[in-house]
Coordinates of C-alpha atoms and ligand atoms in Angstrom, one line a residue:
X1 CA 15.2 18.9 -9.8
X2 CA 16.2 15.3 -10.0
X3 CA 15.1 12.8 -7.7
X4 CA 15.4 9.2 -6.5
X5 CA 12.5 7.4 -5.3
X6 CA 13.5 4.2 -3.8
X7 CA 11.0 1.3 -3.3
X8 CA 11.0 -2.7 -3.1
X9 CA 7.4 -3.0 -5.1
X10 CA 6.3 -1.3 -7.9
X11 CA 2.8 -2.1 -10.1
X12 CA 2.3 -4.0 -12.5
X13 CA 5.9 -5.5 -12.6
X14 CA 6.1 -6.7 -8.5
X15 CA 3.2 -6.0 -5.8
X16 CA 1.9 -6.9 -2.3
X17 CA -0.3 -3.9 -1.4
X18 CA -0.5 -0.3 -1.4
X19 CA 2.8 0.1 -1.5
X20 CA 3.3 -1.1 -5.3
X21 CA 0.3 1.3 -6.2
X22 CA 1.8 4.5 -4.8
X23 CA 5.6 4.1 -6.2
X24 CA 4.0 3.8 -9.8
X25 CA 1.2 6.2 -9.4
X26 CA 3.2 9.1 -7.8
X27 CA 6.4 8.9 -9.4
X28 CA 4.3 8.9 -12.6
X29 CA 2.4 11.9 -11.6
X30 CA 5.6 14.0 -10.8
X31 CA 7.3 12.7 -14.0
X32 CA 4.0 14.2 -16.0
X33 CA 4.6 17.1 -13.8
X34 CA 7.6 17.6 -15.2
X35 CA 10.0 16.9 -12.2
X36 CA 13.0 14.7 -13.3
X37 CA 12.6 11.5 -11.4
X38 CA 13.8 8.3 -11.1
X39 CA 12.7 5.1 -9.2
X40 CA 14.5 1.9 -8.2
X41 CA 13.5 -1.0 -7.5
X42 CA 15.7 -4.5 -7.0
X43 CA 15.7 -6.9 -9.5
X44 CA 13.2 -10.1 -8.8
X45 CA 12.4 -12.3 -11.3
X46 CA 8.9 -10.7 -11.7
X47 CA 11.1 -7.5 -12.6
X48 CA 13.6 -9.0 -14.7
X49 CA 10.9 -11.1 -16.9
X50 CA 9.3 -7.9 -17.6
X51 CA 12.1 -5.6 -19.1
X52 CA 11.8 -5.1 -22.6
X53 CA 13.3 -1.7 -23.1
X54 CA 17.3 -1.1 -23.9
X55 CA 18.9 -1.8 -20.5
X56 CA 22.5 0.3 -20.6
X57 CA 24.0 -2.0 -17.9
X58 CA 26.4 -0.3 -15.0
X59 CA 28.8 -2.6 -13.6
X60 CA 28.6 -1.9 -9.6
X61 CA 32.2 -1.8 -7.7
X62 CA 32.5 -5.1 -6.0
X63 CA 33.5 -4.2 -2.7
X64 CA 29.5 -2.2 -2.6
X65 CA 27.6 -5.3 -1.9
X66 CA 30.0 -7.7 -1.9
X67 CA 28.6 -9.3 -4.9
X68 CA 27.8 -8.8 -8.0
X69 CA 25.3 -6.8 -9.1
X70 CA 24.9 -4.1 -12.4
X71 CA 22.2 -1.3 -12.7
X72 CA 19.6 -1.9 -15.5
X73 CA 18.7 1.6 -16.9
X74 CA 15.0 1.2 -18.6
X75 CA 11.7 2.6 -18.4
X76 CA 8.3 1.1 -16.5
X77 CA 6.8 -0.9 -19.2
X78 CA 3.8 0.7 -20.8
X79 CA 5.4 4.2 -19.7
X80 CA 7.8 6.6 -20.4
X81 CA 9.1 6.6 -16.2
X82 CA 12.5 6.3 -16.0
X83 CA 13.4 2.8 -13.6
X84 CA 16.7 1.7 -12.4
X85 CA 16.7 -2.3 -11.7
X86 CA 19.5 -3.5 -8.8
X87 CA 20.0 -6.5 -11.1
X88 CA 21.9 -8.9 -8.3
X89 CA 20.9 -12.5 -8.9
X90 CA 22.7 -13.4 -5.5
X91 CA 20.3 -11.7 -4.1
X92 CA 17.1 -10.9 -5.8
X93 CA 16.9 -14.2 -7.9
X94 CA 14.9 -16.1 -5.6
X95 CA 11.7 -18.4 -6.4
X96 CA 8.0 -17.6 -5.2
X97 CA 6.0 -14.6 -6.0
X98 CA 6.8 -12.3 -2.5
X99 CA 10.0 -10.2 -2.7
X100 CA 10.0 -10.9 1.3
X101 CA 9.3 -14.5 1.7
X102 CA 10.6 -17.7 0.2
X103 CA 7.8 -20.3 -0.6
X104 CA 7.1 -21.2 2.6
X105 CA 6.1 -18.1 3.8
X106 CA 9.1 -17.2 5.9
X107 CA 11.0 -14.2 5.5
X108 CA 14.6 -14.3 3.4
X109 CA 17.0 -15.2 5.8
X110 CA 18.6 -12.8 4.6
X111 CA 16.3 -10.1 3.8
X112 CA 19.1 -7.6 6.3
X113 CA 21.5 -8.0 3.7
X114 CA 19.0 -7.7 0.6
X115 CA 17.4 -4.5 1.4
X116 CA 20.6 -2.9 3.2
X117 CA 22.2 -3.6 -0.7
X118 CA 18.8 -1.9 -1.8
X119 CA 19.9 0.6 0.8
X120 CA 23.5 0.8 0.0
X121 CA 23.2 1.4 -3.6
X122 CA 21.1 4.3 -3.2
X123 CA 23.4 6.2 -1.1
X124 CA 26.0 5.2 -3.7
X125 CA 23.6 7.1 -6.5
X126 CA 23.3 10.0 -4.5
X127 CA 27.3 10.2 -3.8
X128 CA 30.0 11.6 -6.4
X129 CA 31.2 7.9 -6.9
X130 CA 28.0 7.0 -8.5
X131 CA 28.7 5.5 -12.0
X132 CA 25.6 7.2 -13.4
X133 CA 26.1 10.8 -14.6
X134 CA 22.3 11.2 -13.7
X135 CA 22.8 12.7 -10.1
X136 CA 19.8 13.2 -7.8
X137 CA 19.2 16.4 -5.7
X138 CA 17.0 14.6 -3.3
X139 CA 16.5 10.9 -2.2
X140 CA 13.0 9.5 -1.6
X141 CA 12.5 6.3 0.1
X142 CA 9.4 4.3 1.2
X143 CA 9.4 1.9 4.0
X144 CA 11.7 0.0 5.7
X145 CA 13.2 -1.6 3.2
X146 CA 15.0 1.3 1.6
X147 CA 14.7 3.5 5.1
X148 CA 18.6 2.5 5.8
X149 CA 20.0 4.7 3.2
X150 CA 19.3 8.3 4.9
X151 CA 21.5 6.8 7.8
X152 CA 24.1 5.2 5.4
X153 CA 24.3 8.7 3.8
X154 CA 24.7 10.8 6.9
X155 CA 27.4 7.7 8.6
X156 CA 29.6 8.3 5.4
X157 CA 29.9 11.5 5.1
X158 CA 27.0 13.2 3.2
X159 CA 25.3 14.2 6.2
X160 CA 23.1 17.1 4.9
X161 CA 22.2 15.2 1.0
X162 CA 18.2 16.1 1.1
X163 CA 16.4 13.2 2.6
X164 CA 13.0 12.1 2.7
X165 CA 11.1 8.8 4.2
X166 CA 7.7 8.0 3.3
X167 CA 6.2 5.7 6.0
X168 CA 3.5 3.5 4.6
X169 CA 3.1 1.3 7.2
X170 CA 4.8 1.7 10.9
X171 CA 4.0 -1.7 11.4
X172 CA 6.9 -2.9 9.1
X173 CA 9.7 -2.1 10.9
X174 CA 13.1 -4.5 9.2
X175 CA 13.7 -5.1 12.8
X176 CA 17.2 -7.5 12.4
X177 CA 19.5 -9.3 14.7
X178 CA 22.6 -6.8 15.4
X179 CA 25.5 -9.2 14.2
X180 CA 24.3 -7.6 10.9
X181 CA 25.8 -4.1 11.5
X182 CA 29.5 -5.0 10.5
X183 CA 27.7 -7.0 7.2
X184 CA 26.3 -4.1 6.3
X185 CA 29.2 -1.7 7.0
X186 CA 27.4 0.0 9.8
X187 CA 29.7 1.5 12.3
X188 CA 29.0 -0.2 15.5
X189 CA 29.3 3.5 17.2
X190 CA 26.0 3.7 15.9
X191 CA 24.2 1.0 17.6
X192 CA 22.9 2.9 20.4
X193 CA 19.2 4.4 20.8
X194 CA 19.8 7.6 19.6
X195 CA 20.5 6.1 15.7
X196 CA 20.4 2.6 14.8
X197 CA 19.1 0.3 17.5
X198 CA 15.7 -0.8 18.8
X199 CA 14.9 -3.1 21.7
X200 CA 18.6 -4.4 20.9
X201 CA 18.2 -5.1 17.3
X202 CA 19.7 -3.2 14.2
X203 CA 16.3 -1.3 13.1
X204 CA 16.4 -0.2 9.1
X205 CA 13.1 1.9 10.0
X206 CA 14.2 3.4 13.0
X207 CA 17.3 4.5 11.0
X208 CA 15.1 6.0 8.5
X209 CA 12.7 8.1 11.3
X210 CA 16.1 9.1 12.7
X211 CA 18.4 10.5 9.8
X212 CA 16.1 11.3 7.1
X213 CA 15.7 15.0 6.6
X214 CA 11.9 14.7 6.9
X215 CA 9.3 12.0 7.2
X216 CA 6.0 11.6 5.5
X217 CA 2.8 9.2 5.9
X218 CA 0.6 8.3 3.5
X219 CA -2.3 10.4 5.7
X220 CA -2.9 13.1 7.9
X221 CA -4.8 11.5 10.1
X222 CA -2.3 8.7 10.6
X223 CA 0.7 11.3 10.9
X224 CA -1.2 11.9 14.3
X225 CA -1.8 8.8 15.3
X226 CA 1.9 7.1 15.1
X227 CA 2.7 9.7 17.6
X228 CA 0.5 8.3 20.2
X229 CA 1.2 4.7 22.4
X230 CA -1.5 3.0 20.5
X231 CA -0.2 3.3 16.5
X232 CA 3.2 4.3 16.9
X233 CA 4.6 0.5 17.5
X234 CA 7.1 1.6 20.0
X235 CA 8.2 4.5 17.8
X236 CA 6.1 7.3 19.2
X237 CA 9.0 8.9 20.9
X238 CA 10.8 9.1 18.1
X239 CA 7.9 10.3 16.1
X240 CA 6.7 12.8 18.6
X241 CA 10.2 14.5 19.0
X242 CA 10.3 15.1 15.1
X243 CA 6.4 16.2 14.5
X244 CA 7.7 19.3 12.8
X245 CA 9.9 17.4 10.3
X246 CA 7.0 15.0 10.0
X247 CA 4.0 15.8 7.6
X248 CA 0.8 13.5 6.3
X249 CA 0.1 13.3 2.6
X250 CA -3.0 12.0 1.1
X251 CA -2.5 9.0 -1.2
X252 CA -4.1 9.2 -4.7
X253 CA -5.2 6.6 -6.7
X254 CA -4.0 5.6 -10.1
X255 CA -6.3 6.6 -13.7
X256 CA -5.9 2.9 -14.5
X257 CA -8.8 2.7 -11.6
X258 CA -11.7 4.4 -13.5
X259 CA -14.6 2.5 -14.3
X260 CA -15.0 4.0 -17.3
X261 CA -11.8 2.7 -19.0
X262 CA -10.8 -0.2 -16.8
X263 CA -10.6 -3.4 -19.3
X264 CA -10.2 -5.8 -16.8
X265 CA -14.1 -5.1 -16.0
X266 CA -17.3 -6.7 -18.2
X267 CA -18.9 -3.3 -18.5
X268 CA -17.8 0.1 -18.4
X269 CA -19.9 3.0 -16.6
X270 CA -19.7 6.4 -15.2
X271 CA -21.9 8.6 -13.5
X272 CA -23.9 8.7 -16.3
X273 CA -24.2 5.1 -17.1
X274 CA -24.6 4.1 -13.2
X275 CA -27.4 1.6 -14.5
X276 CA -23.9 -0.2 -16.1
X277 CA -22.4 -1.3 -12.4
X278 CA -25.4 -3.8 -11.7
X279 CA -24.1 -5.9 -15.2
X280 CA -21.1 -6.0 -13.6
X281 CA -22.8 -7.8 -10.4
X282 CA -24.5 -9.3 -13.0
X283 CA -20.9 -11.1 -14.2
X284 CA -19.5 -11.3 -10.5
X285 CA -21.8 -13.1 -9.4
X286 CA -21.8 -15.6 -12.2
X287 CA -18.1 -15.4 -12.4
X288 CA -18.0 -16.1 -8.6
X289 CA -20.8 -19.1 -8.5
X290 CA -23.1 -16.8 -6.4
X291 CA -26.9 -16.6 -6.9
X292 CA -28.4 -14.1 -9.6
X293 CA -29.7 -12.1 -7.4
X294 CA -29.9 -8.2 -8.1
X295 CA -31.9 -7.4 -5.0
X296 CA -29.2 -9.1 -2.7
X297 CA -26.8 -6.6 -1.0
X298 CA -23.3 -7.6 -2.6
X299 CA -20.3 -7.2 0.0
X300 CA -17.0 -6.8 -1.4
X301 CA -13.4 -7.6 0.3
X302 CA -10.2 -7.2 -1.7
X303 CA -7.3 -7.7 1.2
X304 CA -4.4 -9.1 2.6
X305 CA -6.4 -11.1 5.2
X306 CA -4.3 -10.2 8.7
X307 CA -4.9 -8.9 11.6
X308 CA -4.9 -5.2 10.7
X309 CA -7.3 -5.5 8.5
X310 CA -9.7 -7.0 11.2
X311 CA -10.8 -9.8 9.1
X312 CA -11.5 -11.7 12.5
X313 CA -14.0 -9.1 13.1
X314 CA -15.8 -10.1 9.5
X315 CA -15.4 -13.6 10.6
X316 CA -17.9 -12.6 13.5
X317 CA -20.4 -11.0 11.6
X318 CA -20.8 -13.2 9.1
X319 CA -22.8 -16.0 9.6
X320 CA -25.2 -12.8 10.6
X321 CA -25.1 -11.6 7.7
X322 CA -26.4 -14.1 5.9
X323 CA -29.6 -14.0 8.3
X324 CA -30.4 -11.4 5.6
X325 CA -30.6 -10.7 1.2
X326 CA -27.0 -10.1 1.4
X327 CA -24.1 -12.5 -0.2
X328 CA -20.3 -12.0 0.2
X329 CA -17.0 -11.6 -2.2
X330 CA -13.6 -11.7 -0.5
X331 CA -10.5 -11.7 -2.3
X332 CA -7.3 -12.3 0.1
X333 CA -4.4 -14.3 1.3
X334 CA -2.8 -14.4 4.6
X335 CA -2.2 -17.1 7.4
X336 CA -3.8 -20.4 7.3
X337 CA -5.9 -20.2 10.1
X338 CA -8.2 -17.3 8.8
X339 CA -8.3 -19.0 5.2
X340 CA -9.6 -22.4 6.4
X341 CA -12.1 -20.5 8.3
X342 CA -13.1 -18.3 5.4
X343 CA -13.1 -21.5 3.3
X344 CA -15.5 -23.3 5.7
X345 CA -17.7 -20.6 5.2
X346 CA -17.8 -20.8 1.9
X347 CA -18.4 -24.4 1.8
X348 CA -21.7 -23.6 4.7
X349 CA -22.9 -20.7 2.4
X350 CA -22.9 -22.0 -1.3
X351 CA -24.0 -19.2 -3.7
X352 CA -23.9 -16.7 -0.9
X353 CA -20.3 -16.6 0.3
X354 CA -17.1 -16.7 -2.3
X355 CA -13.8 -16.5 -1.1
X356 CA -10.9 -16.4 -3.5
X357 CA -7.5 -17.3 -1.1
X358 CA -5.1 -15.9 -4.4
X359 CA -3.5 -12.5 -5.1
X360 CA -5.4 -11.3 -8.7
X361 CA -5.7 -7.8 -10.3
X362 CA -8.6 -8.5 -12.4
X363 CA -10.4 -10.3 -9.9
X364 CA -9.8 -7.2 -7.7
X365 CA -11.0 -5.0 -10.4
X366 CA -14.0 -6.8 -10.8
X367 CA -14.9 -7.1 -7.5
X368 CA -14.6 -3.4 -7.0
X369 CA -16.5 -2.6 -9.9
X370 CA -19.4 -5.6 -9.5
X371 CA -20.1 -5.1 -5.5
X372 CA -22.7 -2.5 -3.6
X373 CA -20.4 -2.3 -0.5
X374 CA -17.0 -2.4 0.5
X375 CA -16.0 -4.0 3.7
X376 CA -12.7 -2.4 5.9
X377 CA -13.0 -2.6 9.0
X378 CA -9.1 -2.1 9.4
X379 CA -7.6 -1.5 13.0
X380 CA -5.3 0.9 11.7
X381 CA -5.0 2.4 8.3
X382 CA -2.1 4.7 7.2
X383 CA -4.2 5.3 4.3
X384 CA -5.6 2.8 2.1
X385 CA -6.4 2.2 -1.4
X386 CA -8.8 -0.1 -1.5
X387 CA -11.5 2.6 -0.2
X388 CA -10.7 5.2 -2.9
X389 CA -10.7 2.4 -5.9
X390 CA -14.0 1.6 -4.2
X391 CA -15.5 5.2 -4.4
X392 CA -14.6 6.0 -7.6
X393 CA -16.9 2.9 -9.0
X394 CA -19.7 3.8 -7.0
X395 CA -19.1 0.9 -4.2
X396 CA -19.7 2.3 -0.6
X397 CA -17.5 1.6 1.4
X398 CA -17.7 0.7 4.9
X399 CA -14.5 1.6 7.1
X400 CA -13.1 1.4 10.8
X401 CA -12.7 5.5 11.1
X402 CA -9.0 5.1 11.7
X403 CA -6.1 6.6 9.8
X404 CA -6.3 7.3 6.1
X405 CA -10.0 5.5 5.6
X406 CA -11.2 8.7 8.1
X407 CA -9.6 10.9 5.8
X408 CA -11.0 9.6 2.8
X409 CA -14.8 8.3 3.8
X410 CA -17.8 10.7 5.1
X411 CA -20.3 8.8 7.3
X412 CA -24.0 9.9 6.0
X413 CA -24.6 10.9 8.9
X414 CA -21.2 13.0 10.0
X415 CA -22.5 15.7 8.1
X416 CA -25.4 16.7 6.3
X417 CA -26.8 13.2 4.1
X418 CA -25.8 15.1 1.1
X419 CA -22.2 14.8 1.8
X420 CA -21.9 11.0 2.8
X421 CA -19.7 8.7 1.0
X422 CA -20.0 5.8 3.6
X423 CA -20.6 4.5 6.4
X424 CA -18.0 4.6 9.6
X425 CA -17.6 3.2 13.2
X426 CA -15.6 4.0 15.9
X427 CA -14.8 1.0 18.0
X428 CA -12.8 -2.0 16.4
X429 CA -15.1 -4.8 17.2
X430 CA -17.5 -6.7 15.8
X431 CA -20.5 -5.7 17.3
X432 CA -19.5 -2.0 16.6
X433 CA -19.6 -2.8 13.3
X434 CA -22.4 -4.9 12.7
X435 CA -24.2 -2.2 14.3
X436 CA -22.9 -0.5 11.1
X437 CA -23.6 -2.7 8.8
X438 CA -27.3 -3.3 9.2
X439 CA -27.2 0.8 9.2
X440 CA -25.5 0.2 5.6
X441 CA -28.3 -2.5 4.8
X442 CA -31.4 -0.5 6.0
X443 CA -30.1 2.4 3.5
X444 CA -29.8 -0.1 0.7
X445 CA -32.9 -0.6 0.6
X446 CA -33.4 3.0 -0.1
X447 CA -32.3 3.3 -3.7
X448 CA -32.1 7.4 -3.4
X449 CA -29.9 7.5 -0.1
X450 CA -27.9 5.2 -1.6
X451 CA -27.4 6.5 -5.0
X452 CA -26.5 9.8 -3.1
X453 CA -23.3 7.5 -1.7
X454 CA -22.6 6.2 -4.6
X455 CA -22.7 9.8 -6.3
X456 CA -20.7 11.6 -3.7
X457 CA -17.7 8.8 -4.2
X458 CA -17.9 8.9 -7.7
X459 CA -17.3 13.1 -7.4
X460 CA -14.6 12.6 -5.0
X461 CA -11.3 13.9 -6.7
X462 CA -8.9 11.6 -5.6
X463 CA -6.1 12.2 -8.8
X464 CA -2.7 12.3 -7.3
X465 CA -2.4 16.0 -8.7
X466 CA -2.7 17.6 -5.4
X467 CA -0.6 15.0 -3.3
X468 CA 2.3 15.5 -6.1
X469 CA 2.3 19.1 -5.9
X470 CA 2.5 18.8 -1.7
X471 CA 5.7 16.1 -2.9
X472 CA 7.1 18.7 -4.9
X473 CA 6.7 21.4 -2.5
X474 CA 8.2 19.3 -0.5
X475 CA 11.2 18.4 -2.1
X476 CA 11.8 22.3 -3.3
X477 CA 11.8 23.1 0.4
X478 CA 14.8 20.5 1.0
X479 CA 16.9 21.5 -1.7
Ligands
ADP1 P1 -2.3 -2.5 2.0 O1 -1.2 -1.8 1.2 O2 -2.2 -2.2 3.5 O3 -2.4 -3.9 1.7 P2 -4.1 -0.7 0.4 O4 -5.5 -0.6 0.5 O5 -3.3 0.5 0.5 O6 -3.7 -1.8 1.6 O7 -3.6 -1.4 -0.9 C1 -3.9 -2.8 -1.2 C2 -3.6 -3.0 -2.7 O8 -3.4 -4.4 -2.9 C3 -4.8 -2.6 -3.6 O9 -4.3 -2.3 -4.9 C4 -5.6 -3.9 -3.6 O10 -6.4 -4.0 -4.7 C5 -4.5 -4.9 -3.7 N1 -4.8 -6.2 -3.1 C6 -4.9 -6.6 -1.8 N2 -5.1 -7.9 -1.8 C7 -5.2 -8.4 -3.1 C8 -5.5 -9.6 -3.7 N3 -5.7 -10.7 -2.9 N4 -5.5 -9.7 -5.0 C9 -5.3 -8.6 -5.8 N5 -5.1 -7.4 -5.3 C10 -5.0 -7.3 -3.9
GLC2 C1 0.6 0.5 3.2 C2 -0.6 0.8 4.1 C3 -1.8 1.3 3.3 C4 -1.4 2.3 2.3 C5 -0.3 1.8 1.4 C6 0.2 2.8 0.3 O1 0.6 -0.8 2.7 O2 -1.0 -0.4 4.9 O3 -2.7 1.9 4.2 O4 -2.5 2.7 1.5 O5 0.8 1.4 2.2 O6 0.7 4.0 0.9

């Protein structure tokens, strides 16, 4: 079976979140699986830069995108997955390291006619123009910025090609002005609710929830939840009338996160070797300019700091928190209000608070891997990563019970102490989860209880085997 997985990030070459993660991790865990899959991705510079293999260049008819582009045949660096790069310097040669905003952190204004080319060409794959003789039997695409494709397919005449949209986040919608249509070669027929529009805009992820064969999140849990008023972001309707086409699969994390082999950590451990984490406090802590202090409860946040992630909630509890042995690592970026705030903290708490305003993998590895707890007290999760990278290295995470993080973490006291992985709460606000926290520092200081946490993440399988096999069964039952 061949299939096209479509997605605008992919790690290590181009990444904002979870999103990068899952279109390496997955695709690379059906291509081991032996399914014949392909992924594409557009051409940034951060893409570009890092092709080394032989690149077998298609020229791409003109009138497509209405400007030039080729198709770059190559494999993810490092791996044998097959990638196909929308090389298009018009519109994927752009400076600054987001693939969505320029340098000032506004959106492309032209980020329609970007990701409706992203769109455009992968309906072109999937057609018997394509100039590839590699022809999929199923398109996959993630998000909104390749969710215009299963309409594009089924408008031109290939209504029944096997479709699938992955949501990752409902909140990202490609919501567009509707004097895009007739750019994009959308017939205008189509601009009504039933297909295209949304609150009188051209809407790429409505399209997708509307014409793609079936629909996936990224958790069970949050397949529930988008159905309802308060997580569907005005597409519960939508979402509710195609719940049987609609279907919540567990994320997976990634080998690369396994404390055991990660080289961007000081000191690798496992289960065996837990007594290894605490030298990697050790070098956090001195890497980060905080006190050495081993006793201290070490909080961890690795995030984009906005409002789903509650960070204002943190921003409450903080000055609290340091009422107590405790000292604070976040990693983030977001809008400038939160990280001047963050900052001042930092500055009031010297060798008790760092906060790193940058996007870093290592530094994200290393706070993982050097910190007790993990702090996410997100508003709404489709799934997260960040939770699961923390688990497998023994950090305990501490989660809003939302979406995927209630899939994924135990509360030790949900069921019997022996099965805890974490710590939830309920309510998103900050006194709900301060309550939690000083639950989470109380069992600190009870090395057993916590070493149980720590043990029961550390067990939990989260390989993507199962998740690819639920994809696969998935796709078999489309085609
Ligand atoms: P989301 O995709 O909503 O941001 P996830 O938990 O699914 O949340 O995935 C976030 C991914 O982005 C993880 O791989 C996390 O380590 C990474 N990440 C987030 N912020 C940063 C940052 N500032 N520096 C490095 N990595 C980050
Ligand atoms: C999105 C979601 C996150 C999820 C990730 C990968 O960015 O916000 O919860 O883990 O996609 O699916």
């Amino acid at each position: 079976m061949n299939i096209l997985f479509v997605s605008s990030e992919i790690h290590p070459l181009i990444k904002t979140g979870g999103l990068a993660d899952v279109s390496r991790s997955l695709p690379l865990a059906l291509h081991q699986a032996g399914v014949n899959i392909r992924v594409l991705v557009p051409g940034y510079p951060a893409v570009m830069a890092r092709l080394t293999e032989p690149c077998q260049p298609q020229l791409l008819a003109p009138e497509l995108i209405h400007t030039p582009a080729q198709l770059l045949q190559t494999t993810l660096p490092g791996t044998s997955l097959p990638l196909l790069v929308l090389d298009c310097p018009a519109l994927f040669d752009r400076p600054g390291p987001s693939p969505y905003q320029n340098p000032q952190g506004q959106d492309w204004w032209d980020n329609a006619l970007r990701f409706g080319a992203l769109s455009r060409i992968a309906q072109h794959l999937c057609s018997a123009h394509s100039p590839l003789e590699w022809r999929p039997d199923l398109l996959h695409c993630n998000d909104w910025q390749s969710a215009l494709a299963p309409a594009l397919l089924a408008l031109h005449g290939q209504p029944t090609f096997p479709t699938l949209l992955t949501v990752h986040n409902l909140a990202f919608q490609g919501n567009f002005d509707a004097l895009w249509l007739s750019r994009l070669g959308l017939p205008v027929g189509a601009f009504h609710p039933e297909a295209l529009e949304f609150h009188g805009q051209l809407s790429f992820l409505k399209a997708g929830l509307r014409f793609a064969q079936r629909l996936t999140t990224v958790s069970p849990r949050y397949a529930q939840e988008i159905q309802t008023a308060q997580f569907g972001c005005g597409l519960e309707g939508l979402l509710h009338q195609r719940q049987s086409d609609l279907l919540g699969i567990l994320n997976g994390i990634d080998p690369e996160w396994h404390p055991a082999t990660d080289p961007l950590i000081a000191h690798a451990y496992d289960l065996s070797k837990l007594a290894s984490k605490a030298l990697n406090k050790e070098a956090l802590q001195r890497h980060l300019g905080l006190r050495a202090e081993p006793q201290s409860l070490l909080v961890g946040m690795v995030t984009r700091l906005t409002h789903q992630k509650g960070i204002d909630l943190v921003l409450e509890c903080l000055e609290s928190m340091m009422q107590h042995p405790v000292q604070v690592a976040i990693l983030g970026s977001g809008d400038s209000p939160t990280e001047n705030r963050l900052r001042e903290f930092s500055i009031r708490h010297p060798g008790r608070i760092s906060v790193t305003l940058a996007f870093s993998e290592p530094l994200s590895h290393q706070i993982i891997a050097g910190s007790d707890l993990l702090l996410m007290p997100s508003r709404f999760e489709p799934c997260g990563l960040t939770q699961l990278y923390a688990m497998a290295y023994g950090t305990v995470p501490l989660v809003h019970r939302t979406g995927g993080l209630a899939d994924t973490v135990r509360d030790e006291l949900d069921a019997d102490q022996q099965a805890g992985t974490g710590f939830c709460f309920d309510q998103p606000n900050a006194d709900a989860l301060w309550g939690t926290f000083l639950r989470a520092l109380q069992c600190y200081s009870h090395p057993e209880r916590w070493r149980t946490l720590q043990t029961n993440g550390m067990r939990r399988d989260s390989s993507w085997e199962h998740a690819a096999q639920e994809y696969l069964s998935l796709y078999q039952s489309l085609c």
